[in-house]
Short mmCIF file of C-alpha atoms and ligand atoms in Angstrom, two decimals:
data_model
loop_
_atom_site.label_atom_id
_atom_site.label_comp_id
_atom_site.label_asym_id
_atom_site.label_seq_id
_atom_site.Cartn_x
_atom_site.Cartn_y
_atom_site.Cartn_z
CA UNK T 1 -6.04 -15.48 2.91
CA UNK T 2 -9.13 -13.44 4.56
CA UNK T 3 -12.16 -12.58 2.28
CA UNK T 4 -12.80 -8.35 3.20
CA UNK T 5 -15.50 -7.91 0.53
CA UNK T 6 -17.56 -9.38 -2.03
CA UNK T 7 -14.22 -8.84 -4.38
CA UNK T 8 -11.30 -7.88 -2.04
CA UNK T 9 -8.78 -10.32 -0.09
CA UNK T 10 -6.33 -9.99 2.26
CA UNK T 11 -2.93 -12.34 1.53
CA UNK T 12 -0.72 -12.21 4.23
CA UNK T 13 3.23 -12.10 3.82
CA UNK T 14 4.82 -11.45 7.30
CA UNK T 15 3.00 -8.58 8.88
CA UNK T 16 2.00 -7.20 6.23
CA UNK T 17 -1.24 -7.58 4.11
CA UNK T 18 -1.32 -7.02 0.33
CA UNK T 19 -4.56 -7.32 -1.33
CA UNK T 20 -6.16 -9.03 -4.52
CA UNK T 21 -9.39 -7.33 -6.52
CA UNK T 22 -10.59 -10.41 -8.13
CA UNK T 23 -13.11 -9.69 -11.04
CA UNK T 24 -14.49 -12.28 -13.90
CA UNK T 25 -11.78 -11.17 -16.11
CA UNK T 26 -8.73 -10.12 -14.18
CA UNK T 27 -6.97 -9.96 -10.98
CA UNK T 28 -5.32 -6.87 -9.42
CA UNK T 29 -2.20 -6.66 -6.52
CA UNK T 30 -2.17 -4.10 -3.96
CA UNK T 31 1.56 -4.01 -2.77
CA UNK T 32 3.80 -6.89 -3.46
CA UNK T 33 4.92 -8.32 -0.30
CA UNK T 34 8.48 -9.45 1.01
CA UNK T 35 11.01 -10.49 -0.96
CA UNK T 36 10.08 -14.53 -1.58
CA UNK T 37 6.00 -13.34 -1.07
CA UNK T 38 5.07 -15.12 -5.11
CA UNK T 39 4.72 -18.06 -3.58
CA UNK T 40 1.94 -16.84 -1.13
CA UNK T 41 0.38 -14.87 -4.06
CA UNK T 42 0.64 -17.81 -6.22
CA UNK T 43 -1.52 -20.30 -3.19
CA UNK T 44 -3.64 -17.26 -2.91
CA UNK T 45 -4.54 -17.53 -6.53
CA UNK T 46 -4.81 -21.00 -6.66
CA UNK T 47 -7.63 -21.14 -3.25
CA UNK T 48 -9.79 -18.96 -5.59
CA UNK T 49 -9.66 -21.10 -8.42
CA UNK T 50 -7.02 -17.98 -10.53
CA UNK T 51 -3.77 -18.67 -12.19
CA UNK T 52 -0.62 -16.48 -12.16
CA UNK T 53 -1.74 -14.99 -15.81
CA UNK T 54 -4.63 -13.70 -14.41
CA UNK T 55 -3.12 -11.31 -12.18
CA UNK T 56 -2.49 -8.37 -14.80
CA UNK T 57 -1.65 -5.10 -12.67
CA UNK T 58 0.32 -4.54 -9.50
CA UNK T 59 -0.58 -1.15 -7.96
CA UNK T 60 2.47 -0.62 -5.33
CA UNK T 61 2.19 2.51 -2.52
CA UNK T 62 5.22 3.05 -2.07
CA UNK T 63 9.47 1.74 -2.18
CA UNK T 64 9.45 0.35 1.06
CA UNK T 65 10.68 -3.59 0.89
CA UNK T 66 7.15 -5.00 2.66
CA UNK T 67 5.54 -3.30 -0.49
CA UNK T 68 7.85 -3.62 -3.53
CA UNK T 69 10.36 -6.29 -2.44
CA UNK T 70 8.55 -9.07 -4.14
CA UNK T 71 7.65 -7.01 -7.33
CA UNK T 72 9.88 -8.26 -9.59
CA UNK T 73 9.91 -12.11 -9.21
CA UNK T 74 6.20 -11.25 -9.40
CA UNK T 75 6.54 -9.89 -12.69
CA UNK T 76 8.33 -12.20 -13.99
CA UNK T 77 5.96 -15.26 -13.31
CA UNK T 78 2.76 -13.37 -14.05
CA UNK T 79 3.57 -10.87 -16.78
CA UNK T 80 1.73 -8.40 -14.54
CA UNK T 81 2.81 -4.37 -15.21
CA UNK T 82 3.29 -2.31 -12.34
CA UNK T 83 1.81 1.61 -11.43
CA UNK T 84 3.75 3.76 -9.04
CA UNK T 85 4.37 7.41 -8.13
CA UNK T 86 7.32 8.57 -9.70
CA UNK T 87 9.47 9.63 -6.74
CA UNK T 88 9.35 5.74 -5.71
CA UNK T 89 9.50 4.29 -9.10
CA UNK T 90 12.92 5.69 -9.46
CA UNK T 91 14.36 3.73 -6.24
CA UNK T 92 12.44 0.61 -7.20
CA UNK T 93 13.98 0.72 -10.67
CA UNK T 94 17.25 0.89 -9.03
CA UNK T 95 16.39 -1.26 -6.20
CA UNK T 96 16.97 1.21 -3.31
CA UNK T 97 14.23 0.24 -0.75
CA UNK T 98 14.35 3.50 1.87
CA UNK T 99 15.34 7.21 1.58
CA UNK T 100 16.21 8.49 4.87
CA UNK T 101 13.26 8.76 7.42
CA UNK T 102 12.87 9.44 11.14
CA UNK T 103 10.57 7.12 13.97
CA UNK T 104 7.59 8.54 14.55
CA UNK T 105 6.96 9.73 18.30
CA UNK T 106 7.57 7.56 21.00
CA UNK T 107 9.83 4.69 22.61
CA UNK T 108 7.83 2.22 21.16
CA UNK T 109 8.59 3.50 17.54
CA UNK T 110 12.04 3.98 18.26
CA UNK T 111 12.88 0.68 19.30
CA UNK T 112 10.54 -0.51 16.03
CA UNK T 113 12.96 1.01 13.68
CA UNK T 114 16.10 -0.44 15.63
CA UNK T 115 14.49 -3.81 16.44
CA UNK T 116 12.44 -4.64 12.97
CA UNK T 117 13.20 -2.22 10.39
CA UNK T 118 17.18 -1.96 10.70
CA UNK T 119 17.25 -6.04 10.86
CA UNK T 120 15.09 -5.95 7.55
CA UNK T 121 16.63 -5.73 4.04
CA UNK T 122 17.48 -2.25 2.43
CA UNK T 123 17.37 -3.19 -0.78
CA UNK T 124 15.30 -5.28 -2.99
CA UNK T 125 15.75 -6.97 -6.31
CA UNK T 126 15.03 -4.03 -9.24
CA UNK T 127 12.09 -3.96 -10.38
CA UNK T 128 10.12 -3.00 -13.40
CA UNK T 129 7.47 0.18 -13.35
CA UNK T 130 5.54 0.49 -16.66
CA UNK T 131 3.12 2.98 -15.23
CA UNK T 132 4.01 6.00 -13.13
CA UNK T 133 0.68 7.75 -11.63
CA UNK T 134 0.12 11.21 -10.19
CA UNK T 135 -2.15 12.58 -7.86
CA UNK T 136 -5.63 12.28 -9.18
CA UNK T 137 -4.79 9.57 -11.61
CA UNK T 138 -7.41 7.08 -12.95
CA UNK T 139 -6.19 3.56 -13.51
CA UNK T 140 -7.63 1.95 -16.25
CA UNK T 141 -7.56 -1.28 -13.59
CA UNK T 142 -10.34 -3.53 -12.28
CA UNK T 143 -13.03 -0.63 -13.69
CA UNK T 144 -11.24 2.22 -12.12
CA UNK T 145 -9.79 2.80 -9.62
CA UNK T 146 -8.21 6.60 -8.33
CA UNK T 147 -4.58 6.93 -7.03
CA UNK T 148 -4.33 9.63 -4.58
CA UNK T 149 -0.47 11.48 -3.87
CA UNK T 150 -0.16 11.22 0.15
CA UNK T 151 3.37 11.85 1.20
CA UNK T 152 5.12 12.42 4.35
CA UNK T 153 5.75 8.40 4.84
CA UNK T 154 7.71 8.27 2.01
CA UNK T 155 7.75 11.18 -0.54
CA UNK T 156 6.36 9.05 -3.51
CA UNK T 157 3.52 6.84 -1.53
CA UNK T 158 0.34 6.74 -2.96
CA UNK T 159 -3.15 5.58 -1.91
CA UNK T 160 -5.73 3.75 -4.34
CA UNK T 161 -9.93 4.26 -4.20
CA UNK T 162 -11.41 1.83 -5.46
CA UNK T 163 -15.17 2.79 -5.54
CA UNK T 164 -17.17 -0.59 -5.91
CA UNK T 165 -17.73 -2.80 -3.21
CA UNK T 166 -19.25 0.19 -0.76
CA UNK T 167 -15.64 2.57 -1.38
CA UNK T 168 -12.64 1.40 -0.44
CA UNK T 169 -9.33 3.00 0.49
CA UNK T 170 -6.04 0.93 0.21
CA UNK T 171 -3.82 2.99 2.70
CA UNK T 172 -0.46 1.23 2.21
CA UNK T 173 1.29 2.88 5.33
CA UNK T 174 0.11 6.42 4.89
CA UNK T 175 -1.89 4.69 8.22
CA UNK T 176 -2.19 1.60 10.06
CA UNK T 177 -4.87 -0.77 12.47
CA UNK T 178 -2.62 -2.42 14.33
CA UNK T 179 -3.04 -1.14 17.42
CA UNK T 180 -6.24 1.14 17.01
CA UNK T 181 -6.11 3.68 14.19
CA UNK T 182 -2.19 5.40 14.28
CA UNK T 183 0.36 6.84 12.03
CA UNK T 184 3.00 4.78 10.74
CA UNK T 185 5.91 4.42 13.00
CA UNK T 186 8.22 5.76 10.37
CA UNK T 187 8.36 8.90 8.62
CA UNK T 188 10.56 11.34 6.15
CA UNK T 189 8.35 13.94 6.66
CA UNK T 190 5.61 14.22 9.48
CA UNK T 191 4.26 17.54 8.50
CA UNK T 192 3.54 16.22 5.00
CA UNK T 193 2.38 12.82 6.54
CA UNK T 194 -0.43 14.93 9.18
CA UNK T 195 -1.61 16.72 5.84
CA UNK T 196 -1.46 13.40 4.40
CA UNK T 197 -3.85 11.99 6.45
CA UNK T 198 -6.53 15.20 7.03
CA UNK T 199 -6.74 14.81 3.41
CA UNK T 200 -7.45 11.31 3.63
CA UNK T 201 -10.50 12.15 5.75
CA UNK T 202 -12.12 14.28 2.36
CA UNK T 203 -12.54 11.25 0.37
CA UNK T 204 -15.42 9.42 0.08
CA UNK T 205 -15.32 5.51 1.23
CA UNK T 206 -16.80 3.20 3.26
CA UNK T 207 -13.66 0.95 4.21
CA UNK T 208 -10.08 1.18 5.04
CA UNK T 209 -7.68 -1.70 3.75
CA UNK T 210 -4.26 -1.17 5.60
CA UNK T 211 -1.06 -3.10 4.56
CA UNK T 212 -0.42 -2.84 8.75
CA UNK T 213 -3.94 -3.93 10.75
CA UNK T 214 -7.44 -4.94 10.06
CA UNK T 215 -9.11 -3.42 8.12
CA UNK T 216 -11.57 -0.69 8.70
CA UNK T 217 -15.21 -2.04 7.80
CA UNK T 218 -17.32 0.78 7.68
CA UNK T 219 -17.69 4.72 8.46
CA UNK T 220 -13.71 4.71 7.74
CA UNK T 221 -13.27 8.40 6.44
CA UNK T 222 -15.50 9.74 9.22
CA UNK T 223 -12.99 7.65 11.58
CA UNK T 224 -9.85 9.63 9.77
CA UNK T 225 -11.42 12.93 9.96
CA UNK T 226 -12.22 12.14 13.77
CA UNK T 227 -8.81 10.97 14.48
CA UNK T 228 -6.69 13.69 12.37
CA UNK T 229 -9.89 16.24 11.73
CA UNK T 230 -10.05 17.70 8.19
CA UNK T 231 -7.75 20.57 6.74
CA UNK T 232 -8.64 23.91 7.12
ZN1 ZN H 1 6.38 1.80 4.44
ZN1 ZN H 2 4.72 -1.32 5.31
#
């Protein structure tokens, strides 16, 4: 586990990152690992001193099995609800993990999907989603916190703003750090996705969190709008 701000930390499950917003009263879950990630969650609470009950909300971006695959054994040991776009509530629910999607440009990405992604489960254990969000939405969670509708990785992925703590932007995989600021290596559609991301570049925060990289410490929307410029 990796402290990013005064409230925010990084838990690790594989290669990707989900993240805790730890507050006085309760805890909140950005994405929801692997299948088999509670355990990590559960050490993760226990280092800061938390138990399982506290964790009340799990906001998840999007279907994909890195995100939601460990949503429901998480639900059942905490109690926690979950809050989703509706386009990937419905395949959680039914525990479909992908709709069809393309690699994004490049050897490297193709060989991703056929090397990684392929060899990865497809489907996850059906989850619960209490709480489906649209674009705009304000989460009663951790004193607010703004969901933002940014397709083109998958059609129902969302984005969350949390505003304390200097602004900060939990991409999911509408974006990743791993190697220097990128798309995702997988797509359904890339038009959406590029529109996607100039619109990421009009929001106001300070720092990135990415489920794929480091995370993105200051000056991160200028960095977007650099990167992908902002939509005329
Ligand atoms: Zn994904
Ligand atoms: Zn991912």
């Amino acid at each position: 586990m990796k402290q990013v701000t005064e409230h925010v930390y990084g838990v690790d499950s594989g290669d990707l990152t989900a993240y805790l917003i730890v507050l006085p009263e309760t805890v909140t879950l950005i994405d929801a690992g692997f299948p088999g990630s509670l355990g990590l969650i559960e050490d993760a609470l226990q280092a800061l001193g938390r138990r399982l009950g506290d964790l009340r909300d799990v906001l998840v971006t999007h279907c994909h099995p890195d995100h939601a695959g460990a949503l429901a054994e998480i639900e059942r040991a905490t109690g926690a609800v979950a809050w989703m776009h509706p386009l990937d509530a419905e395949l959680v629910r039914r525990g479909q993990a992908f709709r069809e999607f393309h690699p994004a440009p490049g050897e490297k990405n193709r060989v991703f999907v056929e090397e990684v992604i392929s060899k990865g489960p497809q489907t996850i254990e059906p989850a619960e989603v209490e709480h489906e969000v649209e674009d705009g939405g304000v989460l009663p969670v951790a004193g607010g916190i703004t969901a933002y509708h940014l397709p083109g990785h998958s059609a129902g992925h969302l984005c969350f703003l949390w505003p304390q703590d200097s602004g900060i932007l939990f991409l999911g995989d509408a974006a990743n750090n791993v190697e220097g600021l990128n798309e995702p290596p997988i797509h359904e559609d890339r038009s959406l996705l590029l529109e996607s991301l100039r619109k990421i570049g009009e929001l106001e925060f300070e720092i990135a969190c990415f489920a794929h990289g480091a995370p993105l410490m200051g000056g991160a929307a200028e960095a977007f709008r650099q990167r992908w410029g902002a939509r005329s």
